[in-house]
mmCIF file of C-alpha atoms in Angstrom:
data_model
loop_
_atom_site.group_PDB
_atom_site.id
_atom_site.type_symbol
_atom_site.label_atom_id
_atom_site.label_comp_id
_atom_site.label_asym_id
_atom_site.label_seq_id
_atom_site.Cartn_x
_atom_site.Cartn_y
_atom_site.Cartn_z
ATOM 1 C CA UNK A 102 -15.575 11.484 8.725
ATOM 2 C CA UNK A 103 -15.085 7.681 7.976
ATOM 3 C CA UNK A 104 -12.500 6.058 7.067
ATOM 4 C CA UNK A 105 -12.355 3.297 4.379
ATOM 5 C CA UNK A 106 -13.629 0.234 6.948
ATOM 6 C CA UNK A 107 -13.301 -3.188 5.631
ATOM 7 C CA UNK A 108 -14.674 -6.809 6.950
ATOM 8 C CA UNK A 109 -14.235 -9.049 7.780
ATOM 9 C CA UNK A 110 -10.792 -7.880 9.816
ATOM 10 C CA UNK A 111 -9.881 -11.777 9.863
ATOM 11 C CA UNK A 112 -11.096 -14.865 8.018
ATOM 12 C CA UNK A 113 -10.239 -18.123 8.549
ATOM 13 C CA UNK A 114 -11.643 -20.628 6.316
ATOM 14 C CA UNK A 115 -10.651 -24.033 4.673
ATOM 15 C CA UNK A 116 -9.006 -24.830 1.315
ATOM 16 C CA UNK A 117 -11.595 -24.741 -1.262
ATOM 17 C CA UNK A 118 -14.049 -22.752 0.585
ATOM 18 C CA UNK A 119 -15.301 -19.330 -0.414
ATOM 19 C CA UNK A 120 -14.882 -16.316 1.458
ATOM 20 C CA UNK A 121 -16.429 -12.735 0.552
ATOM 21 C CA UNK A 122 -14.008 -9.589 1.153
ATOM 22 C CA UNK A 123 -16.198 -6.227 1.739
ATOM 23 C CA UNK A 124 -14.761 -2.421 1.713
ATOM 24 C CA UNK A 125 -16.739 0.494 1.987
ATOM 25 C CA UNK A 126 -14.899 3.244 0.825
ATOM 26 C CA UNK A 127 -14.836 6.859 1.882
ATOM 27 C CA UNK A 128 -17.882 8.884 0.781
ATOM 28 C CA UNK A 129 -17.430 10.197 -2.207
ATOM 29 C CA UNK A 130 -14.281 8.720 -3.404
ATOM 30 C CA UNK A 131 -14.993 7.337 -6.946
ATOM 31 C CA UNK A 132 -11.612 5.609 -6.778
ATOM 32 C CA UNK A 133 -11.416 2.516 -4.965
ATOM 33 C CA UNK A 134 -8.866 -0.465 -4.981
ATOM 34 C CA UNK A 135 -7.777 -3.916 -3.824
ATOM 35 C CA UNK A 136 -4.263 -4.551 -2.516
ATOM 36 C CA UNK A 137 -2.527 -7.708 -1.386
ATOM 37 C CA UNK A 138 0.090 -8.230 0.505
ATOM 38 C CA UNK A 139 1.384 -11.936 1.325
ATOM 39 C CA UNK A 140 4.009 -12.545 4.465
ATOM 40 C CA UNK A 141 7.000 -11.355 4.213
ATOM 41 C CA UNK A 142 6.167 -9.626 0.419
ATOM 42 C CA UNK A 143 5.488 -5.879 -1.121
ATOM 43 C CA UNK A 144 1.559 -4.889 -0.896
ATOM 44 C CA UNK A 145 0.622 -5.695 -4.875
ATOM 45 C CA UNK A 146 -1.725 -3.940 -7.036
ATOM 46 C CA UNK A 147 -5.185 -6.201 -7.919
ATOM 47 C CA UNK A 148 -7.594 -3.832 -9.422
ATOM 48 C CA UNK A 149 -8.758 -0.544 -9.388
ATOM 49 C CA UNK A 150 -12.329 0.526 -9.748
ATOM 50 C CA UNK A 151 -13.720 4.148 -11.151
ATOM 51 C CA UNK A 152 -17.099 4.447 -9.632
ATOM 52 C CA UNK A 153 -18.754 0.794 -10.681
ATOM 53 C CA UNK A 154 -16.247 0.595 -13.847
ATOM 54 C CA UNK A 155 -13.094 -2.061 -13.459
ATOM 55 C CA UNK A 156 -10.424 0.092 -14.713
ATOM 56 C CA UNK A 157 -7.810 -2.220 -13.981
ATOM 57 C CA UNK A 158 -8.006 -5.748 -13.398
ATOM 58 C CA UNK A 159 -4.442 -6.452 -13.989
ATOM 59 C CA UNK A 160 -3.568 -7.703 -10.881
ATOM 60 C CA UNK A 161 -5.703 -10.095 -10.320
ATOM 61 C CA UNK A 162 -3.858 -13.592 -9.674
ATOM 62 C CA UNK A 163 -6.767 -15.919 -11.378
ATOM 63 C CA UNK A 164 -10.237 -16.404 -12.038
ATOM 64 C CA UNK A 165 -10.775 -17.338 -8.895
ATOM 65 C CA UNK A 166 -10.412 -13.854 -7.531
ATOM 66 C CA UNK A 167 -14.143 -11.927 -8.681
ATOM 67 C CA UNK A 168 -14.338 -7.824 -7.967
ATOM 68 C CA UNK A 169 -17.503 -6.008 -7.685
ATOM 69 C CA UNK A 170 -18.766 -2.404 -7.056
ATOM 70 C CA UNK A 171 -22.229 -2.323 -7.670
ATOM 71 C CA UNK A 172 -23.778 0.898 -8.141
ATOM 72 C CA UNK A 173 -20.027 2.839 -7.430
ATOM 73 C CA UNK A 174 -20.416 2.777 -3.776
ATOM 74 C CA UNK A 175 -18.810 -0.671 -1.694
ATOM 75 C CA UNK A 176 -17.413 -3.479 -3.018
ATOM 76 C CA UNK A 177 -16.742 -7.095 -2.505
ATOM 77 C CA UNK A 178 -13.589 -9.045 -3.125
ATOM 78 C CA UNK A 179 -14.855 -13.327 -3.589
ATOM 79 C CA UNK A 180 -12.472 -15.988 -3.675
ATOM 80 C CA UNK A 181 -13.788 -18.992 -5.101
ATOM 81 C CA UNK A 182 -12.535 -21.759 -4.431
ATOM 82 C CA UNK A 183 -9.809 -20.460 -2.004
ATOM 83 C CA UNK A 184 -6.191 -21.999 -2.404
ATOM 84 C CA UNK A 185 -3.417 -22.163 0.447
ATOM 85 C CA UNK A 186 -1.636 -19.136 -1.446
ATOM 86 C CA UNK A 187 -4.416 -16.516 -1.353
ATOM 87 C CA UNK A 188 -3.255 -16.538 2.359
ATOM 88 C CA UNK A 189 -2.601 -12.784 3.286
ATOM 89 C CA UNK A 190 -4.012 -9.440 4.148
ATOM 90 C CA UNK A 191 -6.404 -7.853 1.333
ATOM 91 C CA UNK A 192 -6.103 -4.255 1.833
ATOM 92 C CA UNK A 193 -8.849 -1.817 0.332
ATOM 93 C CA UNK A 194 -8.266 1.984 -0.165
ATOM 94 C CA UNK A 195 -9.694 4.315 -2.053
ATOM 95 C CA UNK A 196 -9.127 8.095 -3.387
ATOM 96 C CA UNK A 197 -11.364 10.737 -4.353
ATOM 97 C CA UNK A 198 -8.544 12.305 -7.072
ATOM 98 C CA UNK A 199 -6.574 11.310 -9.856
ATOM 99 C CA UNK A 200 -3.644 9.548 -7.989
ATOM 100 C CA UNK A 201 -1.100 11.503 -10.358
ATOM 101 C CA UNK A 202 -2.152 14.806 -8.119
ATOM 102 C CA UNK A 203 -1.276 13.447 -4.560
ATOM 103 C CA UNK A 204 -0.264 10.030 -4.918
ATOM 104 C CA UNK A 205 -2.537 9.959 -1.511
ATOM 105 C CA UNK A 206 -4.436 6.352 -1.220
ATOM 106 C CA UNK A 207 -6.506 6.080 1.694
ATOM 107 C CA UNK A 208 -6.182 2.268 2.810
ATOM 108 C CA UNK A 209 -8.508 0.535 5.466
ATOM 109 C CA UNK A 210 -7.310 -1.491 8.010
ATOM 110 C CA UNK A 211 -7.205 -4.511 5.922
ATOM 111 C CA UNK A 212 -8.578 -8.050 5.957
ATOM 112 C CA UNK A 213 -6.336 -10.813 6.710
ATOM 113 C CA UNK A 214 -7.248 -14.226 5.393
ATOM 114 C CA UNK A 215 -5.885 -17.187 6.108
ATOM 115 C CA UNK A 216 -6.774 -20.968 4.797
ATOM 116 C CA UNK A 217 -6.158 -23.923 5.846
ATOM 117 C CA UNK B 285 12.518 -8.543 -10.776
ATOM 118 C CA UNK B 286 10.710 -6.609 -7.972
ATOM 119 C CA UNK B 287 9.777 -2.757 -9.129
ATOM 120 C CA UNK B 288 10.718 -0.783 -5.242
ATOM 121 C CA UNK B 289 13.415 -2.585 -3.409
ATOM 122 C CA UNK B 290 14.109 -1.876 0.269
ATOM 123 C CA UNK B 291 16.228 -2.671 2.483
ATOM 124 C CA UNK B 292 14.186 -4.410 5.522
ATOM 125 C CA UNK B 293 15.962 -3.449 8.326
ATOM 126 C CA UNK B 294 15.156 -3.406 11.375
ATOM 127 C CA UNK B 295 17.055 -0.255 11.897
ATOM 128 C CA UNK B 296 17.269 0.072 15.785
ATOM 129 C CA UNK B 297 17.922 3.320 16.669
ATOM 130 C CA UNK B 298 18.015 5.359 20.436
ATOM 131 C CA UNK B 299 15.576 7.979 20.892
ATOM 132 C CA UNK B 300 17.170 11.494 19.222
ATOM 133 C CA UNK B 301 19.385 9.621 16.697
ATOM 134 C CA UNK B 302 18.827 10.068 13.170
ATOM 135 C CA UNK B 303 18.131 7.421 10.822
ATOM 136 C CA UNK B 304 18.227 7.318 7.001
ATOM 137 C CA UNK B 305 17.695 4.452 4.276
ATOM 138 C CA UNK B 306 16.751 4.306 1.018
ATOM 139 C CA UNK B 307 14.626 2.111 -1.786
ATOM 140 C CA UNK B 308 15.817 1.888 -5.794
ATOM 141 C CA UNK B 309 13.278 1.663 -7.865
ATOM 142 C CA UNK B 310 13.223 -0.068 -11.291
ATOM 143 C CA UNK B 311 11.046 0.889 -13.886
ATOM 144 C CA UNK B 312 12.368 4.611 -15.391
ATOM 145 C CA UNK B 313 8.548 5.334 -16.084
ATOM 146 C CA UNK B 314 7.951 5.632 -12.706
ATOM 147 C CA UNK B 315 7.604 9.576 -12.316
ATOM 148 C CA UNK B 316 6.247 9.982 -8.490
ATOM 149 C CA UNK B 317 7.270 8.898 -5.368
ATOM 150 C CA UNK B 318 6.093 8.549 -1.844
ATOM 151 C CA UNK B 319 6.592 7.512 1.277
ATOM 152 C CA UNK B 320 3.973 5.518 3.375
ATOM 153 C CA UNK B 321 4.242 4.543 7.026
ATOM 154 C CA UNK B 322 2.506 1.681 8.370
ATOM 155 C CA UNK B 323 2.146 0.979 11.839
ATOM 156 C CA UNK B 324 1.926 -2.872 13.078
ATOM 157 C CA UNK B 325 -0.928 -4.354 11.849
ATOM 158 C CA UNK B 326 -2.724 -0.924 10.600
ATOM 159 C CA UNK B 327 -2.888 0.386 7.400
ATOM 160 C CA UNK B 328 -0.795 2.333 5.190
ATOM 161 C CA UNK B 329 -1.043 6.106 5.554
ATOM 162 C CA UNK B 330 1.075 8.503 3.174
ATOM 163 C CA UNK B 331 3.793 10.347 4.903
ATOM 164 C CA UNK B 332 5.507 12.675 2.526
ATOM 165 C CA UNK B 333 5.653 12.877 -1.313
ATOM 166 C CA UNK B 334 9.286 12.856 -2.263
ATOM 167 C CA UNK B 335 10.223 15.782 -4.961
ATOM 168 C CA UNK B 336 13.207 16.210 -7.431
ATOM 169 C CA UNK B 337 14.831 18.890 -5.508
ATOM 170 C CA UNK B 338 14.496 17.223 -2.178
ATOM 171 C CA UNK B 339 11.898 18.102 0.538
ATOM 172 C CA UNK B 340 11.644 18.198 3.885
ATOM 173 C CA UNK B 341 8.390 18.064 6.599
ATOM 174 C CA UNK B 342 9.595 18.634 9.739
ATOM 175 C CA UNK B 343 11.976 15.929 11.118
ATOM 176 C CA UNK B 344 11.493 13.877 7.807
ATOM 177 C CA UNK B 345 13.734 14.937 5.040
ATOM 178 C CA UNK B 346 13.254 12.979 1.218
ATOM 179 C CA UNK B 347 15.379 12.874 -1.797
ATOM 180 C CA UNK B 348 14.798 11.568 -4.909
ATOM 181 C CA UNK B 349 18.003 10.895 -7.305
ATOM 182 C CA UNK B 350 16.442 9.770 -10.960
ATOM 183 C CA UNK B 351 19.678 9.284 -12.430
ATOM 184 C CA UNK B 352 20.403 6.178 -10.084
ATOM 185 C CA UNK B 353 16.630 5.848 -9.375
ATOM 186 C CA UNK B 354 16.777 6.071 -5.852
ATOM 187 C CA UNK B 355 14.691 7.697 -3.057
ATOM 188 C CA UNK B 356 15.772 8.347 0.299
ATOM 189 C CA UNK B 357 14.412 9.410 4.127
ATOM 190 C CA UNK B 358 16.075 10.396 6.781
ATOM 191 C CA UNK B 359 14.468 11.033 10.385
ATOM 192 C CA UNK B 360 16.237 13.109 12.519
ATOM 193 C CA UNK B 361 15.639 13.391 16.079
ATOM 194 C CA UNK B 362 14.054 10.265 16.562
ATOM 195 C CA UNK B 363 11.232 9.751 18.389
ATOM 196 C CA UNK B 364 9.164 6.740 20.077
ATOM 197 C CA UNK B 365 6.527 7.102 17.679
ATOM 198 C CA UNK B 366 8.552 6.904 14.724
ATOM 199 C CA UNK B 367 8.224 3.054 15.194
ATOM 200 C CA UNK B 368 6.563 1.821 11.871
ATOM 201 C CA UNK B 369 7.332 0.543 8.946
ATOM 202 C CA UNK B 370 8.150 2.802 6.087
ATOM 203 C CA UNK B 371 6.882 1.506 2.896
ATOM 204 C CA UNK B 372 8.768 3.649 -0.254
ATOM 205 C CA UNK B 373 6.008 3.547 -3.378
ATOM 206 C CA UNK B 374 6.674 4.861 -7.083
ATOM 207 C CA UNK B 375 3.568 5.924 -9.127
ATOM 208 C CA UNK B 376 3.648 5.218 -12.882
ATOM 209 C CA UNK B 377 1.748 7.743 -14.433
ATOM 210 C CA UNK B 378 0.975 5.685 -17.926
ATOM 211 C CA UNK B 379 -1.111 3.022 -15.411
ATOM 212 C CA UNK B 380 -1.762 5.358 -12.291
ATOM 213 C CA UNK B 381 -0.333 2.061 -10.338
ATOM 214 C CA UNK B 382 1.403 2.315 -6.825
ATOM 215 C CA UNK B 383 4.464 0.049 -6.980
ATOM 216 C CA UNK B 384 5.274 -0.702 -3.118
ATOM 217 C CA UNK B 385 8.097 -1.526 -1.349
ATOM 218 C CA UNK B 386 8.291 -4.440 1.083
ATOM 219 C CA UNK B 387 9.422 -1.516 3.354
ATOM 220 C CA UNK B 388 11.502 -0.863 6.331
ATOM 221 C CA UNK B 389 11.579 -1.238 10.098
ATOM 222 C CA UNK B 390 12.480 1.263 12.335
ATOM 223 C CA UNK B 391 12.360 0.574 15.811
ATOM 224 C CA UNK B 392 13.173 4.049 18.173
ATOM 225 C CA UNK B 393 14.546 2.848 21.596
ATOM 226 C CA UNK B 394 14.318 4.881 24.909
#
């Protein structure tokens, strides 16, 4: 079975450019999520998706940052205009329970962007 | 203040030594805990849930102590592949959040 897969697995782009973060979650898993985690920092919490529903957006840094899961299958992670901070790896995972029954997130590989 | 504190390490350690460290967490809401292990650039995979009256899976012993809010692991008999980073996460139950750790190296020497 597949894994969560994410892409790209590196970006490199300029301040103020945009750059479009994709995860396709394990089949089946209604629970997805985006992660960050800067150099030298904890992985934080950005948002948390029940099939196509935001359930959590809390983490999100700024408006910048837009989340989508269309139709409750992959989603996309946009940064618009990207700033010298948003620098990191952007880690997707996704669970088919309630995370208060195994506490078991299934993370992808991860997508590390950096800008310039 | 962060929620999971660790203790980065590196804790470099020979091959059959056992190794222990821990992570305090803050927030008292926080009613599960875990530890992850992530490899060098790979993702995080869950290692062991961590249960009030202390568990063990295999080599890999946990403790959680709620009074001082901290969570342990010890390895014993180290091995090679025990290289990683260990990332200690609390689950808040009210928010179904994972609060991570900045986590901690362990390096296993021949």
């Amino acid at each position: 079975e597949a894994g969560v897969t994410q892409f790209p697995s590196h970006s490199v782009i300029e301040k103020g450019q945009t750059v479009t973060l994709r995860c396709d979650p394990i089949s089946g898993h209604d629970n997805l999520y985006w992660y960050r985690r800067v150099m030298g920092k904890e992985i934080k919490f950005l948002l948390h998706f029940v099939k196509e529903s935001k359930q959590d957006e809390s983490g999100m840094p700024n408006n910048r940052f837009l989340a989508e899961r269309t139709g409750g299958t992959y989603s996309t992670l946009k940064v618009q205009p990207a700033e010298l901070e948003d620098s990191g790896v952007y880690f997707c995972a996704s669970s088919q329970r309630d995370l208060g029954l195994t506490g078991e997130l299934f993370f992808g590989e991860g997508s590390r962007l950096t800008v310039l | 203040r962060k929620e999971v504190e660790q203790d980065p390490g590196p804790f470099n350690v020979p091959e059959g030594a056992t190794v222990a460290f821990n992570c305090t967490y803050s927030n008292s809401a926080s009613q599960s805990f875990f530890w992850y292990r992530q490899d060098c650039r790979k993702e995080p995979k869950l290692l062991m849930s961590v249960y009030s009256s202390g568990n063990e899976d295999g080599r890999f012993t946990a403790q959680l102590n709620r009074a001082s809010q901290y969570i342990s692991l010890l390895i014993r008999d180290s091995k090679l592949s025990d290289s990683a980073t260990y990332l200690c996460v609390a689950l808040t139950l009210n928010n179904y959040k994972l609060s991570f750790g900045a986590g901690t190296t362990v390096t296993v020497r021949a």
